[in-house]
XYZ file of C-alpha atoms in Angstrom:
768
model
C 12.161 70.650 11.292
C 12.508 69.202 7.584
C 12.977 65.782 6.102
C 16.195 64.492 6.017
C 15.801 62.159 3.046
C 16.469 64.035 -0.272
C 15.858 62.980 -3.833
C 17.812 64.539 -6.447
C 15.465 65.608 -9.357
C 16.157 64.162 -13.049
C 14.964 67.570 -15.289
C 13.420 66.686 -18.895
C 13.265 68.834 -21.956
C 10.315 70.603 -20.604
C 11.954 71.465 -17.640
C 9.771 69.072 -14.963
C 11.390 67.068 -12.041
C 10.901 63.593 -10.799
C 8.772 64.162 -7.764
C 10.193 62.739 -4.261
C 9.327 59.218 -3.527
C 5.833 58.581 -1.426
C 8.314 57.756 1.140
C 9.836 60.922 1.714
C 6.798 62.984 3.287
C 6.733 62.379 6.887
C 5.049 63.859 9.927
C 6.060 66.754 11.807
C 4.804 68.530 15.377
C 2.960 71.522 15.625
C 4.692 74.798 16.014
C 7.443 73.433 13.686
C 8.708 75.100 10.520
C 8.702 72.969 7.510
C 10.967 73.907 4.414
C 10.522 72.825 1.102
C 12.271 73.058 -2.181
C 9.920 73.960 -4.701
C 10.152 73.456 -8.512
C 8.712 74.541 -11.384
C 8.006 78.307 -10.570
C 8.673 80.769 -13.145
C 7.244 83.878 -12.124
C 5.884 85.863 -9.259
C 2.226 84.378 -9.795
C 3.793 81.188 -9.305
C 4.925 82.024 -5.943
C 1.698 83.754 -4.984
C -0.673 81.372 -5.854
C 1.167 78.495 -4.326
C 1.201 80.104 -0.959
C -2.673 80.804 -1.198
C -2.754 76.769 -2.091
C -0.247 75.811 0.862
C -2.002 78.453 3.394
C -5.594 76.586 2.713
C -4.157 73.089 3.889
C -5.297 71.986 7.208
C -2.845 72.166 10.126
C -0.987 74.962 8.490
C -0.913 78.835 10.570
C 1.278 80.319 7.676
C 3.199 79.727 4.108
C 5.766 81.554 2.563
C 7.225 81.245 -0.948
C 9.629 82.858 -2.372
C 10.919 82.542 -6.088
C 14.171 83.818 -6.130
C 15.222 80.618 -3.449
C 12.795 78.585 -4.751
C 11.666 77.254 -1.664
C 8.424 77.303 0.783
C 8.625 77.805 4.484
C 5.500 76.365 6.473
C 4.743 76.891 9.808
C 2.518 74.413 11.306
C -0.230 74.670 13.654
C -1.741 72.408 16.195
C -2.793 69.784 15.040
C -0.505 70.036 12.376
C -0.795 69.357 8.760
C 0.661 65.795 7.454
C 3.534 66.492 5.453
C 1.907 64.173 2.248
C -1.322 66.935 2.760
C 1.471 69.242 1.609
C 2.987 67.249 -1.083
C -0.123 66.669 -2.320
C -1.263 70.368 -2.368
C 2.082 71.169 -4.078
C 1.715 68.942 -6.598
C -1.953 69.605 -7.434
C -1.099 73.205 -7.918
C 1.199 72.242 -10.458
C 4.928 72.018 -8.786
C 7.054 69.965 -7.610
C 7.865 69.604 -3.690
C 11.347 68.373 -2.866
C 11.925 67.483 1.190
C 15.261 68.985 2.325
C 17.975 68.320 4.937
C 20.108 70.676 6.784
C 20.527 73.717 5.256
C 23.956 73.117 4.255
C 22.783 70.263 2.725
C 20.117 71.565 0.905
C 22.083 74.856 -0.489
C 24.709 72.621 -1.946
C 21.981 70.215 -3.614
C 20.481 73.622 -4.918
C 23.635 74.488 -6.268
C 24.446 71.163 -8.010
C 21.036 70.901 -9.307
C 21.730 74.697 -10.872
C 24.905 74.172 -12.246
C 23.033 70.896 -14.003
C 19.961 73.166 -15.307
C 22.596 75.867 -16.696
C 24.583 73.083 -18.716
C 20.971 71.711 -19.901
C 19.709 74.820 -20.955
C 22.691 76.284 -22.641
C 22.286 72.803 -24.713
C 18.531 73.557 -25.496
C 19.228 77.327 -26.324
C 21.676 76.277 -29.004
C 19.139 73.867 -30.267
C 16.580 76.012 -30.424
C 18.736 79.044 -32.482
C 19.848 76.479 -34.914
C 16.026 75.503 -35.809
C 15.228 79.132 -35.872
C 18.148 80.539 -37.620
C 16.570 79.417 -41.514
C 13.065 80.708 -40.581
C 14.489 84.521 -39.622
C 17.152 84.603 -42.433
C 14.832 85.284 -45.253
C 14.196 88.654 -43.030
C 17.490 89.433 -42.217
C 18.341 88.617 -45.803
C 16.376 91.082 -47.294
C 18.072 94.280 -46.193
C 21.243 93.064 -48.013
C 19.415 92.779 -51.366
C 19.148 89.254 -51.041
C 16.202 87.010 -51.518
C 16.290 83.530 -49.712
C 12.703 81.806 -50.133
C 11.864 79.511 -47.336
C 9.199 76.890 -48.186
C 6.119 77.017 -46.509
C 6.214 73.256 -45.145
C 9.669 73.600 -44.233
C 8.953 76.502 -42.147
C 6.147 74.795 -40.666
C 8.398 71.696 -39.530
C 11.060 74.082 -38.137
C 8.477 75.986 -36.388
C 6.536 72.945 -34.966
C 9.614 71.622 -33.834
C 10.645 74.984 -31.918
C 7.223 75.446 -30.781
C 6.178 71.799 -29.253
C 9.511 70.025 -28.909
C 11.907 73.009 -27.258
C 8.979 75.090 -26.221
C 6.821 72.056 -24.948
C 7.985 73.359 -21.170
C 6.037 76.330 -21.873
C 2.672 74.098 -22.267
C 3.248 71.911 -19.270
C 4.210 75.039 -17.052
C 0.730 76.907 -18.437
C -1.334 73.924 -18.106
C 0.271 72.964 -14.096
C -0.781 76.653 -13.391
C -3.839 76.801 -14.989
C -4.614 73.409 -13.370
C -3.721 75.003 -10.230
C -6.013 77.670 -10.197
C -3.779 80.577 -11.667
C -1.971 81.869 -14.543
C 1.876 82.158 -15.019
C 4.346 83.984 -17.178
C 4.372 80.907 -19.469
C 0.400 80.996 -20.048
C 1.397 84.877 -22.214
C 4.361 82.761 -23.668
C 2.281 79.569 -24.909
C -0.779 82.080 -25.958
C 1.386 84.088 -28.062
C 3.409 81.980 -29.791
C 0.468 79.753 -30.220
C -1.339 82.092 -31.677
C 1.219 83.200 -34.260
C 2.401 79.568 -35.069
C -1.274 78.581 -35.437
C -2.190 81.190 -37.862
C 0.741 80.364 -39.863
C -0.024 76.834 -40.222
C -3.427 77.052 -40.946
C -2.296 79.613 -43.757
C 0.222 76.770 -44.609
C -2.008 73.797 -44.661
C -4.994 75.391 -46.548
C -2.561 76.856 -49.613
C -3.560 80.631 -48.748
C -1.271 83.244 -49.542
C -1.252 85.221 -46.056
C 1.746 86.309 -44.046
C 3.250 83.708 -41.990
C 4.615 84.229 -38.427
C 6.781 81.427 -37.633
C 9.538 83.714 -36.992
C 8.279 85.667 -34.679
C 6.701 82.086 -32.755
C 10.467 80.665 -32.543
C 12.484 83.688 -32.300
C 9.977 84.345 -28.819
C 10.685 81.007 -28.027
C 14.380 81.077 -28.230
C 14.368 84.503 -26.430
C 12.484 83.844 -23.509
C 14.815 80.729 -23.145
C 17.691 83.227 -23.707
C 16.399 85.476 -20.899
C 15.715 82.187 -18.985
C 19.083 81.492 -19.095
C 20.800 84.786 -18.444
C 18.462 85.141 -15.133
C 19.654 81.836 -13.879
C 23.172 82.737 -13.940
C 22.741 85.847 -12.433
C 20.295 84.324 -9.681
C 22.932 81.475 -9.350
C 25.827 84.495 -9.299
C 23.601 86.107 -6.456
C 23.940 82.993 -4.506
C 27.474 82.945 -4.531
C 27.904 84.995 -0.995
C 26.119 81.490 0.366
C 28.290 79.149 -1.326
C 31.419 80.949 -0.262
C 30.796 80.439 3.048
C 30.001 77.017 3.006
C 33.469 76.433 1.062
C 35.334 77.923 3.708
C 35.315 74.864 6.044
C 37.859 72.711 5.179
C 37.673 68.813 3.847
C 39.951 67.310 5.983
C 41.303 67.788 9.583
C 44.131 66.711 11.847
C 43.158 65.575 14.999
C 45.160 63.647 17.638
C 44.860 59.777 18.179
C 46.933 58.088 20.442
C 50.294 59.256 20.297
C 50.096 60.556 16.574
C 48.531 62.858 14.563
C 46.202 61.621 11.993
C 44.345 63.410 9.279
C 40.432 62.632 8.454
C 37.334 63.963 6.640
C 36.421 66.647 8.421
C 32.345 65.560 8.512
C 33.949 62.252 10.555
C 34.960 64.972 13.474
C 33.492 64.340 16.625
C 32.648 66.322 20.239
C 35.943 66.525 22.334
C 38.183 65.458 19.223
C 41.346 67.551 19.210
C 42.452 69.112 15.980
C 45.941 70.240 15.631
C 45.807 73.178 13.217
C 49.238 74.202 11.690
C 50.067 77.878 10.304
C 47.790 78.740 7.579
C 45.161 76.317 7.448
C 41.396 76.927 8.567
C 40.198 75.348 11.563
C 37.642 72.451 10.337
C 34.862 73.011 13.340
C 34.424 75.185 16.370
C 36.621 74.797 19.049
C 38.191 76.065 22.026
C 42.090 76.410 22.106
C 43.871 74.017 24.657
C 47.298 74.904 23.674
C 49.380 77.558 21.591
C 49.612 80.976 20.893
C 48.618 82.651 17.232
C 45.753 84.454 15.198
C 42.645 83.894 13.654
C 41.793 85.378 10.772
C 37.785 85.641 10.773
C 37.638 88.788 7.972
C 35.707 86.144 5.256
C 33.454 84.973 8.591
C 32.671 87.958 10.705
C 33.800 91.056 8.610
C 36.606 91.775 11.334
C 39.680 93.019 9.349
C 42.259 92.391 12.101
C 43.276 89.070 13.186
C 42.380 88.491 16.955
C 45.251 87.081 19.117
C 44.185 83.522 20.205
C 45.467 81.612 23.170
C 44.475 78.776 25.501
C 40.891 79.097 26.597
C 39.811 81.390 23.843
C 36.866 79.946 21.492
C 37.675 79.652 17.890
C 34.972 79.674 14.842
C 35.501 77.018 12.324
C 36.697 78.143 8.834
C 38.770 80.848 9.784
C 42.460 80.959 9.152
C 45.314 80.044 11.420
C 48.009 82.828 12.152
C 51.395 82.234 12.470
C 51.138 79.408 15.872
C 50.789 76.111 16.051
C 47.336 75.470 18.012
C 45.792 72.332 19.574
C 41.920 73.428 19.412
C 39.141 70.912 21.043
C 35.966 70.811 19.165
C 33.001 72.023 20.945
C 30.520 72.734 18.136
C 29.766 70.908 14.832
C 27.118 70.905 12.300
C 24.170 72.583 12.890
C 25.299 73.694 15.730
C 28.454 75.766 14.631
C 28.948 79.711 13.916
C 29.130 79.223 10.144
C 26.473 77.123 9.834
C 24.505 79.541 12.054
C 25.758 82.433 9.579
C 24.416 80.108 6.669
C 21.402 79.594 8.093
C 21.197 83.171 9.217
C 21.857 84.525 5.452
C 19.692 82.041 3.684
C 16.495 83.285 5.772
C 17.202 86.900 4.952
C 17.310 86.270 1.142
C 13.986 84.317 2.047
C 12.402 87.235 3.903
C 9.560 89.260 2.185
C 9.443 92.938 2.739
C 5.826 94.982 3.105
C 6.437 95.936 -0.287
C 6.616 92.252 -1.781
C 3.117 92.005 -0.683
C 1.866 94.444 -2.935
C 3.626 93.048 -5.810
C 2.118 89.495 -4.728
C -1.242 91.188 -4.965
C -0.592 92.762 -8.619
C 1.059 89.359 -9.809
C -1.776 87.382 -9.328
C -4.170 89.451 -11.722
C -1.627 90.312 -13.957
C -1.462 88.049 -16.442
C -5.540 87.944 -16.935
C -5.155 91.411 -17.239
C -2.665 90.942 -20.101
C -5.016 88.698 -21.933
C -7.870 90.782 -21.680
C -5.610 93.956 -23.129
C -4.956 91.649 -26.009
C -8.103 90.501 -27.020
C -9.377 94.102 -26.761
C -6.090 95.074 -28.993
C -7.098 92.700 -31.509
C -11.016 93.603 -31.332
C -9.793 97.620 -31.851
C -7.514 97.047 -34.726
C -9.732 94.524 -36.501
C -13.335 95.943 -35.893
C -12.428 99.851 -35.406
C -9.279 100.388 -37.658
C -10.277 97.748 -39.986
C -6.630 96.231 -40.072
C -6.986 92.504 -38.653
C -3.451 91.443 -39.552
C -1.892 94.342 -38.026
C -4.333 93.903 -34.934
C -3.169 90.137 -34.581
C 0.759 91.409 -34.496
C -0.266 93.980 -31.860
C -2.504 91.538 -30.127
C 0.810 88.508 -30.230
C 3.043 91.326 -28.691
C 1.051 91.978 -25.596
C 1.060 88.683 -25.018
C 4.763 88.272 -25.225
C 6.105 91.852 -24.107
C 4.381 92.020 -20.590
C 6.889 90.446 -18.013
C 5.663 89.580 -14.207
C 9.069 87.695 -13.779
C 10.780 91.349 -13.474
C 7.977 92.049 -10.705
C 8.222 88.885 -9.114
C 12.185 88.957 -9.147
C 12.688 92.639 -8.461
C 12.739 92.530 -5.051
C 13.848 88.781 -3.813
C 17.184 89.595 -6.023
C 18.144 92.778 -4.601
C 17.658 90.856 -0.912
C 19.583 87.777 -2.326
C 22.826 89.843 -3.800
C 22.649 92.391 -0.553
C 22.275 89.970 2.032
C 25.105 88.117 0.438
C 27.379 91.508 0.566
C 26.025 92.524 3.888
C 27.348 88.977 4.970
C 31.039 89.482 3.371
C 31.054 93.005 5.806
C 30.080 91.120 8.386
C 26.250 92.283 8.501
C 23.171 90.176 9.055
C 19.899 91.606 7.824
C 17.138 89.664 10.009
C 14.601 92.447 9.122
C 14.296 93.227 5.733
C 12.066 96.509 6.579
C 14.641 98.035 8.121
C 16.763 98.719 5.310
C 13.818 101.086 4.256
C 14.313 102.727 7.880
C 18.201 103.342 7.357
C 17.155 105.980 4.592
C 16.031 108.324 6.796
C 17.498 108.683 9.994
C 18.480 111.675 12.029
C 20.052 110.326 15.218
C 22.114 106.977 16.432
C 22.247 106.056 19.725
C 24.726 103.681 21.133
C 25.031 102.047 24.293
C 28.214 102.445 25.971
C 29.646 99.341 28.004
C 30.358 96.833 25.226
C 29.204 98.529 22.114
C 31.365 102.045 22.710
C 33.920 100.402 25.325
C 35.228 97.046 25.171
C 33.039 95.279 27.498
C 35.626 93.747 29.779
C 36.688 96.117 32.248
C 39.094 95.167 34.982
C 39.442 96.411 38.653
C 41.123 99.815 39.097
C 40.672 100.323 42.390
C 39.620 98.318 45.799
C 38.878 100.657 48.786
C 37.646 99.065 51.868
C 35.122 101.443 54.919
C 36.699 101.934 58.056
C 37.428 98.371 59.949
C 36.851 96.037 57.101
C 39.952 94.089 55.693
C 40.310 94.523 51.918
C 41.081 91.281 51.348
C 37.944 90.274 53.072
C 35.772 92.741 50.789
C 36.984 91.562 47.616
C 36.462 87.511 48.942
C 32.797 88.609 49.611
C 32.164 90.638 46.227
C 33.519 87.791 44.560
C 31.404 85.339 46.077
C 28.193 86.965 45.728
C 28.278 87.627 41.920
C 29.547 84.168 41.060
C 26.163 83.795 39.431
C 26.163 87.075 37.678
C 26.933 87.556 33.728
C 27.720 91.032 34.712
C 31.022 92.688 33.026
C 31.892 93.920 36.083
C 31.104 90.919 38.152
C 33.597 89.038 36.075
C 35.982 91.773 36.743
C 35.840 91.377 40.388
C 35.922 87.724 39.720
C 38.928 87.791 37.516
C 40.511 89.878 40.457
C 40.138 87.618 42.759
C 43.075 85.378 43.504
C 42.626 83.938 46.810
C 41.118 80.466 48.305
C 38.176 79.040 46.751
C 34.840 81.031 47.011
C 31.853 79.774 48.919
C 28.766 79.841 47.086
C 26.068 82.247 47.459
C 22.883 80.896 49.867
C 20.494 83.372 47.843
C 21.136 85.563 45.132
C 18.927 88.113 43.274
C 19.738 90.368 40.465
C 18.070 93.929 40.794
C 17.859 95.202 37.174
C 19.330 98.408 36.631
C 20.739 98.590 40.335
C 23.089 95.701 41.207
C 22.257 92.487 43.392
C 21.183 91.226 46.685
C 23.128 87.891 47.887
C 23.676 86.390 51.140
C 27.400 84.552 51.477
C 28.246 82.914 54.612
C 24.604 83.805 56.170
C 25.369 87.898 55.358
C 23.303 89.680 53.311
C 25.191 91.693 51.087
C 24.041 94.688 48.404
C 26.368 95.201 46.092
C 25.516 97.960 43.518
C 25.779 101.687 42.117
C 25.160 104.634 43.451
C 21.298 104.015 42.957
C 20.915 101.261 45.248
C 23.122 103.062 47.622
C 20.586 105.867 47.847
C 17.497 103.374 47.747
C 18.814 101.605 50.730
C 19.690 104.759 52.745
C 23.089 103.891 52.907
C 26.177 106.081 54.159
C 28.667 106.216 51.997
C 30.321 109.506 53.316
C 33.512 107.867 54.307
C 34.206 106.949 50.266
C 32.694 109.942 48.480
C 36.198 111.222 47.869
C 37.218 107.972 46.437
C 34.229 107.818 44.595
C 34.481 111.267 43.203
C 37.525 110.942 41.536
C 37.389 107.369 40.543
C 34.017 109.107 38.402
C 36.169 111.847 36.921
C 38.459 109.010 35.556
C 35.542 107.697 33.879
C 35.553 104.391 36.618
C 32.562 102.460 37.263
C 31.447 102.342 40.799
C 30.772 99.154 42.555
C 29.221 99.781 46.188
C 29.450 96.665 48.932
C 27.092 97.039 51.875
C 25.877 94.939 54.537
C 22.327 94.301 55.513
C 21.520 93.523 59.098
C 18.745 94.280 61.860
C 20.152 97.402 62.829
C 20.299 98.663 59.095
C 22.830 98.609 56.497
C 26.760 99.527 56.565
C 29.121 100.438 54.412
C 31.704 97.889 53.484
C 33.516 99.243 50.359
C 34.116 100.436 46.978
C 35.350 98.711 43.907
C 36.268 100.929 41.035
C 36.532 99.137 37.318
C 37.979 100.635 34.121
C 36.789 99.828 31.060
C 38.559 101.661 28.167
C 36.980 102.441 24.814
C 37.220 100.070 21.779
C 40.003 101.481 19.219
C 37.843 102.547 16.467
C 35.049 104.389 18.677
C 35.911 107.820 17.736
C 36.355 106.951 14.304
C 32.698 105.121 14.377
C 30.961 108.354 15.778
C 32.664 110.937 13.514
C 31.775 108.608 10.874
C 28.316 108.756 11.143
C 28.579 113.076 11.958
C 30.171 112.875 8.648
C 26.777 111.323 7.366
C 24.602 114.323 9.209
C 23.575 111.731 12.048
C 23.399 113.074 15.576
C 24.908 110.833 17.964
C 23.548 109.704 21.195
C 24.964 107.571 24.268
C 22.768 105.898 26.443
C 24.798 104.138 29.591
C 23.579 103.372 33.644
C 26.443 104.806 34.627
C 26.495 108.349 36.422
C 27.331 111.309 34.521
C 30.782 112.214 35.558
C 31.779 108.920 34.513
C 29.821 108.604 31.168
C 31.192 112.123 30.712
C 34.800 111.615 30.880
C 34.468 108.034 29.126
C 33.500 109.961 26.399
C 35.848 113.106 26.492
C 36.856 114.401 23.135
C 34.196 112.085 21.236
C 31.855 113.803 18.519
C 28.817 113.103 21.238
C 25.829 115.631 20.607
C 23.606 114.190 23.668
C 24.011 111.691 26.710
C 21.722 110.147 28.830
C 23.406 108.725 31.835
C 21.597 107.004 35.476
C 19.288 105.629 33.130
C 17.658 102.057 33.875
C 17.135 99.075 31.369
C 13.448 99.899 32.026
C 13.860 103.122 30.940
C 15.698 103.077 28.120
C 12.945 102.526 25.624
C 11.622 105.999 26.637
C 14.680 107.294 26.212
C 14.308 106.497 22.918
C 11.137 108.159 22.164
C 12.486 111.143 23.727
C 15.516 111.386 21.934
C 12.927 110.666 18.931
C 11.315 114.179 19.386
C 13.816 115.847 20.087
C 15.910 115.290 16.624
C 12.621 115.339 14.939
C 13.043 112.137 13.027
C 13.821 108.139 12.953
C 16.546 107.309 15.519
C 18.780 103.661 15.253
C 19.961 101.979 18.611
C 23.061 100.010 18.649
C 23.677 97.893 21.646
C 24.677 93.928 22.926
C 23.418 93.578 26.294
C 19.884 91.898 27.390
C 19.435 95.436 29.025
C 19.348 96.787 25.553
C 16.426 94.773 24.362
C 13.655 97.272 25.245
C 15.600 99.961 23.343
C 16.358 98.129 20.151
C 12.439 97.312 20.004
C 11.693 100.929 20.559
C 14.067 102.008 17.825
C 13.167 102.738 14.331
C 16.353 100.594 13.463
C 17.931 97.948 15.787
C 21.470 97.262 15.345
C 23.007 94.693 17.244
C 26.939 93.310 18.547
C 27.093 89.815 17.329
C 29.194 89.520 20.324
C 26.090 90.239 22.601
C 23.179 88.521 24.285
C 21.203 86.365 22.066
C 18.012 88.610 23.402
C 19.678 91.996 21.857
C 20.520 89.964 18.786
C 16.827 88.542 18.237
C 15.658 92.163 18.846
C 17.737 94.138 15.919
C 17.101 94.278 12.602
C 20.732 94.315 11.677
C 23.724 92.208 13.348
C 26.869 93.287 12.975
C 28.980 89.610 13.633
C 31.980 91.477 15.533
C 32.412 94.283 17.860
C 33.593 96.909 15.892
C 31.705 100.238 16.122
C 33.459 101.236 12.726
C 30.841 98.984 11.017
C 27.957 100.795 12.112
C 28.243 103.273 9.458
C 29.320 100.750 6.786
C 25.704 98.785 7.910
C 23.843 101.672 7.484
C 25.673 102.625 3.848
C 24.877 99.002 2.776
C 21.370 98.893 3.941
C 20.720 102.259 2.205
C 22.226 100.868 -0.763
C 20.028 97.277 -1.100
C 17.324 99.754 -0.190
C 17.921 101.837 -3.500
C 18.147 98.575 -5.419
C 14.962 97.076 -4.751
C 13.167 100.232 -5.381
C 15.399 101.002 -8.703
C 13.950 97.474 -9.371
C 10.475 98.140 -8.493
C 10.558 100.977 -10.571
C 12.037 99.561 -13.595
C 9.492 96.313 -13.343
C 6.895 98.602 -13.360
C 8.070 101.299 -15.689
C 8.421 98.699 -18.287
C 5.340 96.908 -18.393
C 3.235 100.510 -17.870
C 5.262 101.542 -21.235
C 5.854 98.027 -23.306
C 2.432 96.987 -23.138
C 0.758 100.258 -24.613
C 3.407 100.420 -27.381
C 2.811 97.095 -28.133
C -0.869 97.224 -28.557
C -0.573 100.690 -30.241
C 1.737 98.531 -33.062
C 5.186 99.757 -32.197
C 6.387 96.562 -31.518
C 6.561 93.404 -33.144
C 6.137 89.878 -32.124
C 9.950 89.236 -32.162
C 11.016 92.805 -30.450
C 8.613 92.297 -28.195
C 10.225 88.945 -26.989
C 13.367 90.264 -26.962
C 12.599 93.159 -24.631
C 10.210 90.831 -22.305
C 13.611 88.550 -21.999
C 15.791 92.093 -21.071
C 13.301 93.249 -18.734
C 14.212 89.849 -16.307
C 17.809 89.959 -17.022
C 18.078 93.748 -16.126
C 16.558 93.379 -12.820
C 18.731 90.409 -11.901
C 22.037 92.301 -13.670
C 20.884 95.665 -11.503
C 20.456 93.665 -8.074
C 23.972 92.434 -9.166
C 25.839 95.777 -9.198
C 25.531 95.205 -5.159
C 28.716 93.784 -5.454
C 30.529 96.478 -6.202
C 29.886 98.196 -2.868
C 32.843 99.008 -1.040
C 32.893 100.302 2.851
C 34.128 103.330 3.560
C 36.974 103.105 5.697
C 38.095 106.476 6.463
C 35.117 107.612 7.732
C 33.957 110.417 5.213
C 30.463 108.970 4.565
C 31.216 107.937 0.716
C 30.741 103.727 1.390
C 28.890 102.680 -1.375
C 29.530 103.312 -4.719
C 27.161 104.968 -6.734
C 24.468 102.454 -7.466
């Protein structure tokens, strides 16, 4: 739950924003999650410190603060913390907390503020460059044989304007950071530039003749501002995937009113309204088709490349594009309940998620600034006392302060996740567990559930075979009546095949996991299920065994119907159903084989039926007749057999144990909620070809995170000693520091070059 009131921030020259009014905070119940926008964070040390501060507030169970998305997620304990206490804690730590409304409103407001800040920062940067140019001019003119002498008092005025006017934001941020008990990157910038400005000002005011470092201080501030501007532009670009999703919903909708059709704002739609959608228009809300036939293009929402046929009764996702027909659609979901809002929410949560490696980065960030200050002082001491060169030591000490970059460390993982999850959403993939990205790299095998994952999951009745003395129509009627409460695909096939009179309601119903069900209809106790249930109940199926064998060899599923009574149980008949493979199943499995992976299929059907269904497919291992509870054990057995990590792909509630047991879990987005929540990766459409693409993309994101961390750590490991040794002037150090942060974000943006491999040749990702 979050506060519905939102107060736009107004930023000053120093980058601070007006805090929310006192009326914004309110009470939130225990167990809820509160999301706050956080303003004023500049590096990983900021987010790590604020996370500790919030975690110490009474009534907070856990707190996570993300630098890239600038938000805090706070899980409340029992009794819960008051929101006012959280706002005060954030302010005391030196930041500003902003209450947010629903996720979509929050993202829209954040984007508006980001655009404003970019305009503001461009103007500030231009002013800084204008003031710094005369200070740098003598140094630039010297190699050309020109001599430009700038009076000391003028240099002092220009440098002071940059240092305290434009650079005032660094002092404000540094003070807030220190007051909150930590130290961020701006502490280093403020210390380094203040030292350079202070030494130069003393020389000018005392009438001395020593070297001046005004240009170093001014240029460092200008370069840091340039780096922050480029970084902000790149971060806003990284968030473009969410903006693109939000922009899919049209601003207006045409609905039936009385005898006519009127156009209204999409925000004014209500449940039950009937939208009239013409060819080529976007659906303004989720709904159900009442009249008409057309196709819906959901490619930008779910990654589904083919337009889907839509007719009366079919579901529509808001934001999809209508095809060639005119449709009447009843609105069934709005706002935060819509599919589009759910996708936006899932992408935003994935972008704010924290892999385990980030915990190490956070710990390093908390000690980074004090360590750099100590190195800077040591550098000054060694040069001055040990080498007898205090001027060179001073320049080297300033360079150490300026060159160090905790920002690159803090941005390395979040920006790669931010860009990667956006690219993933464009391909119909939601990343729910960022640690799953690393597990995708070393997979040895991929296991598939058969029904609904490789097959359509919409079986149709293929045969109706009654036992001697049983009426076939009565057999189907009893089977349909008994399964009215079941969500199993075979139950839906039986109900769809029944075309008779209204069905009686069962007096009792009991699901028998992995075996079938037991129900009482019109006083008759029925048993409906597969071979295992018949064996368990010792029911003689001899009269229909030949028929059953023939059906199995055709790949059909069997549904036995028997009746229990005091004298035992007798067979009533057999229903067979056909569930065809999805069109892309063979290509999907071949794509995985091309990537060097073993392919396994797990199914509760008989071995003959599974083998017939999968005939001709590149499958290495088949496990049939498996109970749902045993699927997790099969994953462990498969892991041992292939000698490496195993991924599981499934769609149903029966897959949840196997998904949880797998090293990497992938759920088909049209499956059950339990399966979706159990999975690290979720495919928003049911096409198995996307499994290989999801693995390619997961590996690409993990590779980007590794590259960014390597660069961020490597940069600091090399740059700080180089600065301490005197190889970097303060100006060069400032440029290097700005480049470090920008390069991390820019490298993450390269993920947008990712293209899916549609040929199944294992070449999905471009070299990154």
